XYZ file of C-alpha atoms in Angstrom:
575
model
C -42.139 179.154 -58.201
C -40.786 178.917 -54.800
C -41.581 181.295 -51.570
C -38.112 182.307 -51.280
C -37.928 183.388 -55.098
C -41.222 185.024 -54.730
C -40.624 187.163 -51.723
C -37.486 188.298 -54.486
C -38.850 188.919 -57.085
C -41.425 190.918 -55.328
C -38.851 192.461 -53.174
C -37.151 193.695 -56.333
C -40.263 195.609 -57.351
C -39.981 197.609 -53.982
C -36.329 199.271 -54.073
C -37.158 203.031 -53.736
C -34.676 205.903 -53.082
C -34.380 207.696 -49.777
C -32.716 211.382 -49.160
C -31.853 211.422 -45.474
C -28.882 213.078 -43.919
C -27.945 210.359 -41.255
C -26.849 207.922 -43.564
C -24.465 210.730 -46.002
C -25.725 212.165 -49.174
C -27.763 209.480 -50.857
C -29.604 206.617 -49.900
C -31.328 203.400 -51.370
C -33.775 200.486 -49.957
C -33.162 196.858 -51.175
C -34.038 193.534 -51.017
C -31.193 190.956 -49.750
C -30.043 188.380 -52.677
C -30.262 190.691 -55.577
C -29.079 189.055 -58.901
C -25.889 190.311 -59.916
C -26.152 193.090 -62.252
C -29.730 194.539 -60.716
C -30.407 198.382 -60.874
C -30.134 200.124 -57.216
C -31.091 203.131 -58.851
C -29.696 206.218 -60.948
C -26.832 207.863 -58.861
C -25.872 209.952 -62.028
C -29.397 211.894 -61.472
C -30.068 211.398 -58.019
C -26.679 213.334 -57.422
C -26.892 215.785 -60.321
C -24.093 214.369 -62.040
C -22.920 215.135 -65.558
C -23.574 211.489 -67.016
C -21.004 212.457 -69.587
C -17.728 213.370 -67.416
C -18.725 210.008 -65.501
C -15.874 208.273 -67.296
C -13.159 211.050 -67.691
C -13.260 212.141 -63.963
C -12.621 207.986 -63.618
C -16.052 207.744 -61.546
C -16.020 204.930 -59.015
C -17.793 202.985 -56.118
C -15.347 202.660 -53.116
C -16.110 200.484 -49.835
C -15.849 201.935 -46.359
C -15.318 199.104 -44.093
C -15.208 195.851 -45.884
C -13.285 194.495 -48.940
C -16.220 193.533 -50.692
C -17.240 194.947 -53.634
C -20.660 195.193 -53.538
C -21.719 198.107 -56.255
C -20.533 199.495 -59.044
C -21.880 202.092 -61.250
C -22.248 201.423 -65.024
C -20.378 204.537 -66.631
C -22.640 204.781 -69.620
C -26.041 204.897 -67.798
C -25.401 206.438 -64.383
C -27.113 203.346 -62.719
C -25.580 201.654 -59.557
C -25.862 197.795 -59.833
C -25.122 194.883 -57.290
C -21.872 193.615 -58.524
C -21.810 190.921 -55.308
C -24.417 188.976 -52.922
C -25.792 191.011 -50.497
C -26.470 188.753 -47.732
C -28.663 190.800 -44.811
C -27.541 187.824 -42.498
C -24.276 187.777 -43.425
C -23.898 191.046 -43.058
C -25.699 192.634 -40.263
C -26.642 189.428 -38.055
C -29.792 190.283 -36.265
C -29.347 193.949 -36.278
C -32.798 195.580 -36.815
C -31.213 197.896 -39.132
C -28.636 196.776 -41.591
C -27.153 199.614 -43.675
C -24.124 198.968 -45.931
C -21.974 201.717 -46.803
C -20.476 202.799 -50.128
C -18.314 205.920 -51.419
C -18.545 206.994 -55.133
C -15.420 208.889 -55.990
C -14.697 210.802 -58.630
C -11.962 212.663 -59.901
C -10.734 216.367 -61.610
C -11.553 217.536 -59.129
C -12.080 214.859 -56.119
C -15.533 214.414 -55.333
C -16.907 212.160 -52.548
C -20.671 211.242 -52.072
C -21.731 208.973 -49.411
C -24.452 205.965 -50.263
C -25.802 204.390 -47.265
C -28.087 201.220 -48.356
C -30.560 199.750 -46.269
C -30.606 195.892 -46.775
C -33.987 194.557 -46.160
C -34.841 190.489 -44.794
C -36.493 188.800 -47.424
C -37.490 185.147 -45.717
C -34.446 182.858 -47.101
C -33.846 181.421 -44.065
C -36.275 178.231 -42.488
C -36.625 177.811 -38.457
C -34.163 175.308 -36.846
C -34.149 173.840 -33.566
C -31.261 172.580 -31.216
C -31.735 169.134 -31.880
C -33.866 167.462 -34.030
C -35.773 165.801 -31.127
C -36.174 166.956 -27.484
C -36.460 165.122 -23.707
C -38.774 166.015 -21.381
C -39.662 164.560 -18.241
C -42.714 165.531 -16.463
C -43.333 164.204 -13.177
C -46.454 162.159 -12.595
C -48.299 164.089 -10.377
C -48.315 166.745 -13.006
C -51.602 169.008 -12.686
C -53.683 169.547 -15.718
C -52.297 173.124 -17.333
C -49.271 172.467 -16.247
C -46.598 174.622 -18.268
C -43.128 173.197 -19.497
C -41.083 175.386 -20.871
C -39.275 174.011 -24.491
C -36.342 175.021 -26.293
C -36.727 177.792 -28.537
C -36.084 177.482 -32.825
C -33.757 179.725 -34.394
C -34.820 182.155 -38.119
C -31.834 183.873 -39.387
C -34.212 186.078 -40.556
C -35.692 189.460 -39.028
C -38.675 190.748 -37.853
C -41.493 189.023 -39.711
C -39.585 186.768 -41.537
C -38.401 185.389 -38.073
C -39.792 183.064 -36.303
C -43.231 183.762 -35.737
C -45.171 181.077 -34.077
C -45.208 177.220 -32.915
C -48.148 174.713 -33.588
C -48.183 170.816 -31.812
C -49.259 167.945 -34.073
C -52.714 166.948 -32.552
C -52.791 164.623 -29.262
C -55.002 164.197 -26.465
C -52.283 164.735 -23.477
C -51.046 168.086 -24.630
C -51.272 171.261 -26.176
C -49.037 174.228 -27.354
C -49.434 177.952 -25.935
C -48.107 180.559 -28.497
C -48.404 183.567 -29.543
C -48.631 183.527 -33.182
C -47.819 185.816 -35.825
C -48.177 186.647 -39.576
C -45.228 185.949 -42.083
C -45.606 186.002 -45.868
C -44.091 182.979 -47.221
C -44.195 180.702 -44.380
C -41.261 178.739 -43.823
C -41.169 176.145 -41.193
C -38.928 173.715 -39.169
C -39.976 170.685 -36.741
C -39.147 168.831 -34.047
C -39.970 165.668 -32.573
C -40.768 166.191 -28.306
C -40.434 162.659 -26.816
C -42.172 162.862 -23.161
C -41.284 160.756 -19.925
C -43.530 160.858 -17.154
C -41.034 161.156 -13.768
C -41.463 161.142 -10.314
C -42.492 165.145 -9.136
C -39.739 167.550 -9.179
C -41.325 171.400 -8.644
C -38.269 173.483 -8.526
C -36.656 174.684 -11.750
C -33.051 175.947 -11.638
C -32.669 179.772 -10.476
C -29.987 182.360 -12.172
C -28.066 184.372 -9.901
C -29.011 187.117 -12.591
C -31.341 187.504 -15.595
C -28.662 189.079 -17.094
C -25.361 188.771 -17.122
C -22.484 191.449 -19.100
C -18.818 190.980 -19.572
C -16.565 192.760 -21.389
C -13.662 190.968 -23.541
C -10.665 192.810 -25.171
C -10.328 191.485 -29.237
C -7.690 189.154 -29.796
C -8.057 186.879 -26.442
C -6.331 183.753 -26.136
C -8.458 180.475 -26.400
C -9.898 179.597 -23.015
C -9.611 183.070 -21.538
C -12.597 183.181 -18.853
C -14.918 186.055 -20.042
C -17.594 185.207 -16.902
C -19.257 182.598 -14.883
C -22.973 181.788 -14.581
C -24.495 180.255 -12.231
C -27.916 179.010 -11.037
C -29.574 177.166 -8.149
C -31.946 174.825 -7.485
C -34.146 174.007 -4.420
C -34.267 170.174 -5.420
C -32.237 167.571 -3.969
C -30.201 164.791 -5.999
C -30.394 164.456 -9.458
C -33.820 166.798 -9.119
C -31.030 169.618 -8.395
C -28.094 169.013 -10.278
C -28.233 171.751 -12.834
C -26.363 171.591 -16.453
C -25.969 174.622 -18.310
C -26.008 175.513 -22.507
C -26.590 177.777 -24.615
C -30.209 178.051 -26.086
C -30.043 178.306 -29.533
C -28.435 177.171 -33.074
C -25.912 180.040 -33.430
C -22.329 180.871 -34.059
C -21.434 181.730 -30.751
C -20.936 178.030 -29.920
C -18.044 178.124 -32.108
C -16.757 181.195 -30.349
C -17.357 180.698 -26.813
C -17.147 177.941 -24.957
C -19.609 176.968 -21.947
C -18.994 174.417 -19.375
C -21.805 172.423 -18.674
C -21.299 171.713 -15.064
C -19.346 174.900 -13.985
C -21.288 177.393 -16.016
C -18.035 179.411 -17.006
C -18.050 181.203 -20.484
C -14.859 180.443 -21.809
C -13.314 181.707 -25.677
C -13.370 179.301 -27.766
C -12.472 180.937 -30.958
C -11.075 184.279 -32.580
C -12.238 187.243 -30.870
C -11.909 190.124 -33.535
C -13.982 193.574 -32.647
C -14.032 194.622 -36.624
C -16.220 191.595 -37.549
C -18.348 191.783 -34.273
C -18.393 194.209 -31.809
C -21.132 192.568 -29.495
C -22.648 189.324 -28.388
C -26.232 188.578 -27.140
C -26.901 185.243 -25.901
C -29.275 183.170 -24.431
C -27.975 180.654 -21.780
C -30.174 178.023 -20.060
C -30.076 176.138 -16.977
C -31.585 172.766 -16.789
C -31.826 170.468 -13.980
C -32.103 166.866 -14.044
C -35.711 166.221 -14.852
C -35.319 168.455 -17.608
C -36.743 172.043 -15.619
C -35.288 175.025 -16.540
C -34.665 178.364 -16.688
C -33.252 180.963 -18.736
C -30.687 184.036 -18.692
C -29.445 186.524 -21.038
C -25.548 186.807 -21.321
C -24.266 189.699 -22.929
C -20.445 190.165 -23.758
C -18.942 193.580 -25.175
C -15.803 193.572 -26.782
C -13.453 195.966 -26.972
C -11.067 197.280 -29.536
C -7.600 196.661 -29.790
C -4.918 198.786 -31.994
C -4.255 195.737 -34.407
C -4.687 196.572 -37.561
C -2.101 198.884 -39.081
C -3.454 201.884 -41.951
C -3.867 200.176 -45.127
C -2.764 202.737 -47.627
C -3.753 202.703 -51.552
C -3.050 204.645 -54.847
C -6.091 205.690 -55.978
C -4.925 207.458 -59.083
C -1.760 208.819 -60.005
C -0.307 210.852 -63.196
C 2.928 209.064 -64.287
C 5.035 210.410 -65.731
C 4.862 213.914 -64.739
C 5.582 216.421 -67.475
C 8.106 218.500 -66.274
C 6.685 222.044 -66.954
C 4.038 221.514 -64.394
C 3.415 224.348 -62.194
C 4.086 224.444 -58.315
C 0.854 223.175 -56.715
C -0.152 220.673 -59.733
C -2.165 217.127 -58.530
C -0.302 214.378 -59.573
C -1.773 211.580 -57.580
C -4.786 210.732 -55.192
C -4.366 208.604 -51.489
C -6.874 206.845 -49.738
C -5.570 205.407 -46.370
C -7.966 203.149 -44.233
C -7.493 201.522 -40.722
C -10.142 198.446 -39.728
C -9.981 199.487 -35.857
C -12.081 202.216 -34.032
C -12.192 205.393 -32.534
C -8.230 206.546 -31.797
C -7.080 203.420 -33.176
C -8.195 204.597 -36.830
C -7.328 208.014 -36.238
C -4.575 207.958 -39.077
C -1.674 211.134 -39.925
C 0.355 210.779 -43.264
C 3.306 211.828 -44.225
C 5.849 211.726 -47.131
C 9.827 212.230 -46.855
C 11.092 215.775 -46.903
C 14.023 215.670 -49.586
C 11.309 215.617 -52.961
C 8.911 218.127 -54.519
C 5.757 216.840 -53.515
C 3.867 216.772 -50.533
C 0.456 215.478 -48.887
C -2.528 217.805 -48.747
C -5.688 216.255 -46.920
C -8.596 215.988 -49.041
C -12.120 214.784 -48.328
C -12.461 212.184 -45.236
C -9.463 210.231 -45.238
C -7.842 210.931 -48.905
C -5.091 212.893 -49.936
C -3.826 214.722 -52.539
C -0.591 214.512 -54.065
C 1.063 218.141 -55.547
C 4.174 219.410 -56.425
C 5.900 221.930 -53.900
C 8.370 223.097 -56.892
C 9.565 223.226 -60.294
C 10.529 219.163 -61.773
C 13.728 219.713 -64.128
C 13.951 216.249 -65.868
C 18.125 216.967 -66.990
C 18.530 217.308 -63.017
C 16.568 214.660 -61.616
C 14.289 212.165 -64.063
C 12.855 209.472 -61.087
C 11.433 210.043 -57.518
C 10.886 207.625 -55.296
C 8.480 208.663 -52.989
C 7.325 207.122 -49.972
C 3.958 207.506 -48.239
C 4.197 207.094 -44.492
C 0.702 206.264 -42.243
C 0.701 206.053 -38.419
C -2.645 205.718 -36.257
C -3.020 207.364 -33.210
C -3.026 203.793 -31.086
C -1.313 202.642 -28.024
C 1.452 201.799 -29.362
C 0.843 202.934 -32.680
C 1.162 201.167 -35.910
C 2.220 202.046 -38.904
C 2.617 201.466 -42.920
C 4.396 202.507 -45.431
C 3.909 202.252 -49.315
C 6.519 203.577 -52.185
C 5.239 205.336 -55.431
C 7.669 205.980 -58.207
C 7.086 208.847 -60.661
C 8.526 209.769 -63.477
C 9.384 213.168 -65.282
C 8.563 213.550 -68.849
C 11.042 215.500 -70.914
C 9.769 218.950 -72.335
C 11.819 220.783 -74.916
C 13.137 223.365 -72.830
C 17.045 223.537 -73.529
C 18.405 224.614 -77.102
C 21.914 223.072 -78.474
C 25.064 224.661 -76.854
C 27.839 224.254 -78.917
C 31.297 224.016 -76.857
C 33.004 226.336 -78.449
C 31.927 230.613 -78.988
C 33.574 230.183 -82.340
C 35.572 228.064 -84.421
C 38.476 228.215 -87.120
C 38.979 226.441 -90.071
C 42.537 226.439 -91.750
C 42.724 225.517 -95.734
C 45.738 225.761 -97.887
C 44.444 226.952 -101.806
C 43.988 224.852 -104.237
C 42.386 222.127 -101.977
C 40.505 218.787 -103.152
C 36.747 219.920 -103.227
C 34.827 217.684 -100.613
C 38.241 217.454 -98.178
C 37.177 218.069 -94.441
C 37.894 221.865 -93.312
C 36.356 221.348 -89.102
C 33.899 219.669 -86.822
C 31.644 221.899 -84.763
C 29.879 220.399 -81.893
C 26.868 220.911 -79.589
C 25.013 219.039 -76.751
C 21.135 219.378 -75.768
C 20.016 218.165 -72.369
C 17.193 216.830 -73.579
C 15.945 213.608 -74.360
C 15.046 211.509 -77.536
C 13.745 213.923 -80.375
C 13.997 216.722 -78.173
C 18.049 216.034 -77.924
C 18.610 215.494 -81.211
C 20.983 217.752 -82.964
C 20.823 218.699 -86.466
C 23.178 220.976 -88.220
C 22.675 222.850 -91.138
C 24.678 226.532 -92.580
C 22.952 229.083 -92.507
C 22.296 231.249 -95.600
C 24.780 233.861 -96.983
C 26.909 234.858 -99.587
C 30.871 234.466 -100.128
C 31.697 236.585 -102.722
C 28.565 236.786 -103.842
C 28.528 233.666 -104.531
C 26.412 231.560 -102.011
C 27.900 229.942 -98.919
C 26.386 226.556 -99.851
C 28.584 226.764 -103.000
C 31.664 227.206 -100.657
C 30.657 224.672 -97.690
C 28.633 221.804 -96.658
C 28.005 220.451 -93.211
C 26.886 217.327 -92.616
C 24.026 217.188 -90.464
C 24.375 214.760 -88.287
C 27.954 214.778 -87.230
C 28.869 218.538 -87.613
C 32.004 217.861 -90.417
C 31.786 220.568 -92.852
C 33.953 220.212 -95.785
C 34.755 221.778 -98.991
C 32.701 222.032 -102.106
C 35.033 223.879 -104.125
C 38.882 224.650 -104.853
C 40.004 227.623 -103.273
C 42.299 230.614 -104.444
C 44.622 232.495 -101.714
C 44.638 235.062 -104.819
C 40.933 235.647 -105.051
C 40.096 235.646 -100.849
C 42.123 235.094 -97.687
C 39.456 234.325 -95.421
C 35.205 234.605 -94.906
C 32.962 234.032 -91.985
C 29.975 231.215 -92.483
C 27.142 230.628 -89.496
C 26.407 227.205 -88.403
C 22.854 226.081 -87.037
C 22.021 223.502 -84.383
C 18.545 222.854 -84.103
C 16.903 219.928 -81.797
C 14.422 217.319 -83.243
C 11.542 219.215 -80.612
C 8.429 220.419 -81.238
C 8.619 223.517 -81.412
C 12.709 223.167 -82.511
C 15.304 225.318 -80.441
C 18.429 226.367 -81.921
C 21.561 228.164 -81.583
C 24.295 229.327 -84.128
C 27.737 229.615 -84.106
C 30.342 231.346 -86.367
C 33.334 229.904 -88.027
C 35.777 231.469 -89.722
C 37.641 229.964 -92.765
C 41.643 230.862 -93.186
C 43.008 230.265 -96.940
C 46.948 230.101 -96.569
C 49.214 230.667 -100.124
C 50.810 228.330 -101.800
C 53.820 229.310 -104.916
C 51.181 228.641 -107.394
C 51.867 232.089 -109.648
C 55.050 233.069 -112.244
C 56.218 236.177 -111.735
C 55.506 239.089 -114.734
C 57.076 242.275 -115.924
C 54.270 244.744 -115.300
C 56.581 247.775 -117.086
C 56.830 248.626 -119.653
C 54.387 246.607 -120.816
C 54.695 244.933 -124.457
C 53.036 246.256 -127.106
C 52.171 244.115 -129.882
C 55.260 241.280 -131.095
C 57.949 243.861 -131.585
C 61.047 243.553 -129.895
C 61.608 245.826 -127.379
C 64.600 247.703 -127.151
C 66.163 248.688 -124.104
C 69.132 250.501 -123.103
C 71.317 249.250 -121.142
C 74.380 251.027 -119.366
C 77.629 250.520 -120.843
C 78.978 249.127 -117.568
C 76.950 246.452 -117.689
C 78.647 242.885 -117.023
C 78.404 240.369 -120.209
C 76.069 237.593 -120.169
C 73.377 239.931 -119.102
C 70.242 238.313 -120.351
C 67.417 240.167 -118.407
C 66.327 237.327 -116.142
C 63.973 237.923 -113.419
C 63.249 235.525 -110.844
C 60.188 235.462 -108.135
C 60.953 234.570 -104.406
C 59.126 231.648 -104.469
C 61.121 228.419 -103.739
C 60.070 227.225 -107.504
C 62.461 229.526 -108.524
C 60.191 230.276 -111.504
C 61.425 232.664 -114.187
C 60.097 234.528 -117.169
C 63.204 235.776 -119.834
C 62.804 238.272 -121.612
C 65.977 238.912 -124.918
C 67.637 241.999 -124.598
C 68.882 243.668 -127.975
C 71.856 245.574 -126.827
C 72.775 248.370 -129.373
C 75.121 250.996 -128.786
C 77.457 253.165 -130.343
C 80.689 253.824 -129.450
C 82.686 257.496 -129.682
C 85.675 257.759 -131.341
């Protein structure tokens, strides 16, 4: 086994939970290069959670300043894990302290704990030198204990996994002076010193300063000039010609840029404050035997407003049922800006012609709520969009549209068009012939428009309506079941249902009124005297009366329908 995969494993024995306010409301301690899946620790009990309502209030691990996703939390257990590599150096450089922030978020109603989590250096990284072999050139007359100064290896590493000490392979011309200290596992890095004994030169070059500051706005052009250093020395000719570098196997070299001959710092790469907000160099100045000296350059950058709010839809409720009160959450906001200071100082905003509004929440989220009643029949789709503008000189701004819908709820009954209708039927119709349509409209959607139409029960009669009428239920045609007879009833009154397809149903009725017109379906009869038995009846008749009387009656109906009746005439006459 390794020393790097020791110093892990054994680092993974050692993560331990820390309570301290400056860093929010939890905190953990762990090793760099975790595996992926490793327990941080229980935030479920550590917090007080309910471990149950971790999933239903949608429980989450959010990131603060970077894009990475370092943690999450497994739902069932509570535990955070290490869902990416944490690398210390990546992270954090040679910061003493590196601390990488988290949010967990959770939902119904928001909640927002802070995790701060100190990274501690494990020793991954060896000791490198500038150059695999170094030049130095020591003049002759070169006293016994003379000191030469040599260039100095870089650790990636912190503190005691840095570098802690130098050793010289043995010789019998020279020996190393360090200061030595212990690191558990050693790593190590070499390099080869090649010596050249010179004619004397005993003046080493001379900064102007031992340390030099500049500041540098973000986003500087390549080959701005962020300073110049300079350093003197006593020598003449090529004893004093001084060259200038920078010390030590870093990143800045690909950042900054420094002349060798006129000591200026130039940028030599992108400048952005949100990925470093500092630099601390070392710069040396050699002359041409190979003396130097050494100066500390340190450049501060400052911000710039260039990075716009970022805004994201944490959680929304879509669609929207459209009996939700005034005041209901319908969607969560988190809006983020990568600069500092003013520049991240963000104000939100949403257009003033829909329901909803912004409220701010915890830190930089908002809620989304309704401001009044949603009515689906009058308006079924918003589209709302979220305005964010920092407070920067000039500002910048973002926008980001969120379309909701409204969900029907069964809230209108079937109208029908009509207060009443009439149906008009001449007797003796065809059973199953069409008497009227009735009609009504719902609002509502799907099921919850549906109209279904049904009589309602009654008697004709007393004879039931259904024995009278049927309506179909779909279309509203009711027709005739039966024959009807003028002679028997003019006219009744039946009630009509419309009921939606909603749960619960609404309904309304309606009444329609059924007209039976005559038709000359009926011979006329004598009513008096009326016949008795199947004797002829005798009548008398007045002596005036014309011949050819026969004692036809006729009805007024266009038939001309007749019933005769024989008429035994008997009279006498008076002599």
């Amino acid at each position: 086994m390794g020393p790097t995969r020791f110093a892990l494993l054994c680092g993974l024995a050692f993560v331990f939970l820390v309570l301290h306010p400056v860093y929010g409301d939890v905190s953990y301690s762990i090793p760099e290069e975790m595996k992926r899946g490793s327990v941080i620790g229980n935030i479920a009990r550590n917090l007080g959670l309910d471990l149950g309502r971790l999933s239903v209030r949608k429980a989450r691990i959010d990131t603060e300043d970077t894009n990475v996703q370092y943690c999450g939390i497994n739902l069932s257990t509570g535990d955070l894990i290490v869902q990416e590599r944490i690398d210390r150096e990546g992270l954090c450089a040679k910061k003493a302290s590196c601390v990488l922030k988290q949010e967990l978020v959770l939902e119904n109603p928001l909640e927002l704990h802070r995790i701060s989590i100190r990274v501690q250096d494990i020793n991954d990284n060896s000791p490198q030198f500038k150059e695999d072999s170094l030049k130095i050139e020591i003049h002759e007359s070169a006293v016994k204990g003379a000191r030469f100064l040599l260039d100095e290896a870089h650790d990636g590493d912190i503190g005691e996994n840095a570098v802690q000490g130098y050793s010289l392979q043995q010789n019998d011309h020279f020996k190393l002076n360090v200061n030595t200290k212990a690191g558990s596992p050693q790593r190590s890095g070499t390099v080869l010193i090649h010596v050249s004994v010179l004619d004397a030169n005993d003046n080493v070059p001379v900064f102007s300063q031992t340390v030099y500051k500049a500041s540098l706005p973000e986003n500087s052009p390549l080959d701005t000039l962020v300073i110049t250093v300079s350093a003197a020395d006593a020598d003449e000719g090529m004893y004093g010609e001084v060259t200038y570098g920078f010390d030590h196997v870093s990143d800045e070299n690909q950042i900054f840029f420094l002349d060798s001959k006129t000591g200026e710092v130039k940028v030599g790469g992108s400048i952005d404050y949100e990925k470093e907000s500092s630099y601390e160099m070392q710069i040396s100045a050699k002359d041409g035997l190979g003396l130097a000296s050494y100066a500390t350059l340190i450049i501060e950058i400052t911000d710039m407003n260039d990075n716009a709010p970022v805004i994201y839809l944490k959680s929304v409720t879509n669609p929207i049922p459209e009996n939700v009160s005034p005041g209901t959450e319908v969607g969560i906001i988190n809006v983020q800006d990568r600069d500092s200071e003013n520049n991240r100082q963000v104000r939100c905003s949403i257009q003033q012609n829909v329901p909803f509004k912004l409220v701010p929440s915890i830190k930089n989220y908002y809620s989304l709520v309704t401001t009044g009643q949603l009515d689906r029949e009058l308006v079924s789709d918003y589209n709302i969009t979220i305005s964010a503008t920092d407070e920067g000189s000039p500002p910048l701004s973002s926008s980001k549209t969120v379309q909701l819908s409204v969900a029907d709820i069964n809230d209108n009954p079937p109208v029908f068009e009509e207060q009443s209708y009439s149906a008009y039927v001449t007797e003796n119709n065809k059973p199953g012939s069409t008497l009227c349509s009735v009609t009504a409209r719902d609002p509502d959607w799907r099921q919850n428009g549906t109209v279904i139409y049904s009589l309602l029960s009654g008697e004709v009669n007393g004879a039931p309506v259904s024995s009278y009428l049927s309506v179909n239920g779909d279309t509203g045609v009711i027709h005739a079941v039966r024959s009807f007879d003028y002679e028997q009833f003019r006219s009744f009154k039946v009630h009509v249902m419309a009921r939606d397809n909603g749960s619960p149903p609404l309904s309304s009725n309606v009444t329609v009124s059924v007209f039976i017109s005559d038709v000359n379906d009926n011979s006329p009869q004598i009513l008096y005297p009326a016949p008795e038995g199947n004797s002829f009846m005798t009548e008398l008749v007045p002596k005036a009366a014309h011949g050819g009387l026969s004692g036809v009656q006729s009805d007024s109906g266009g038939r001309g329908l007749r019933t005769e009746r024989l008429a035994v005439l008997s009279y006498s006459e008076i002599h």
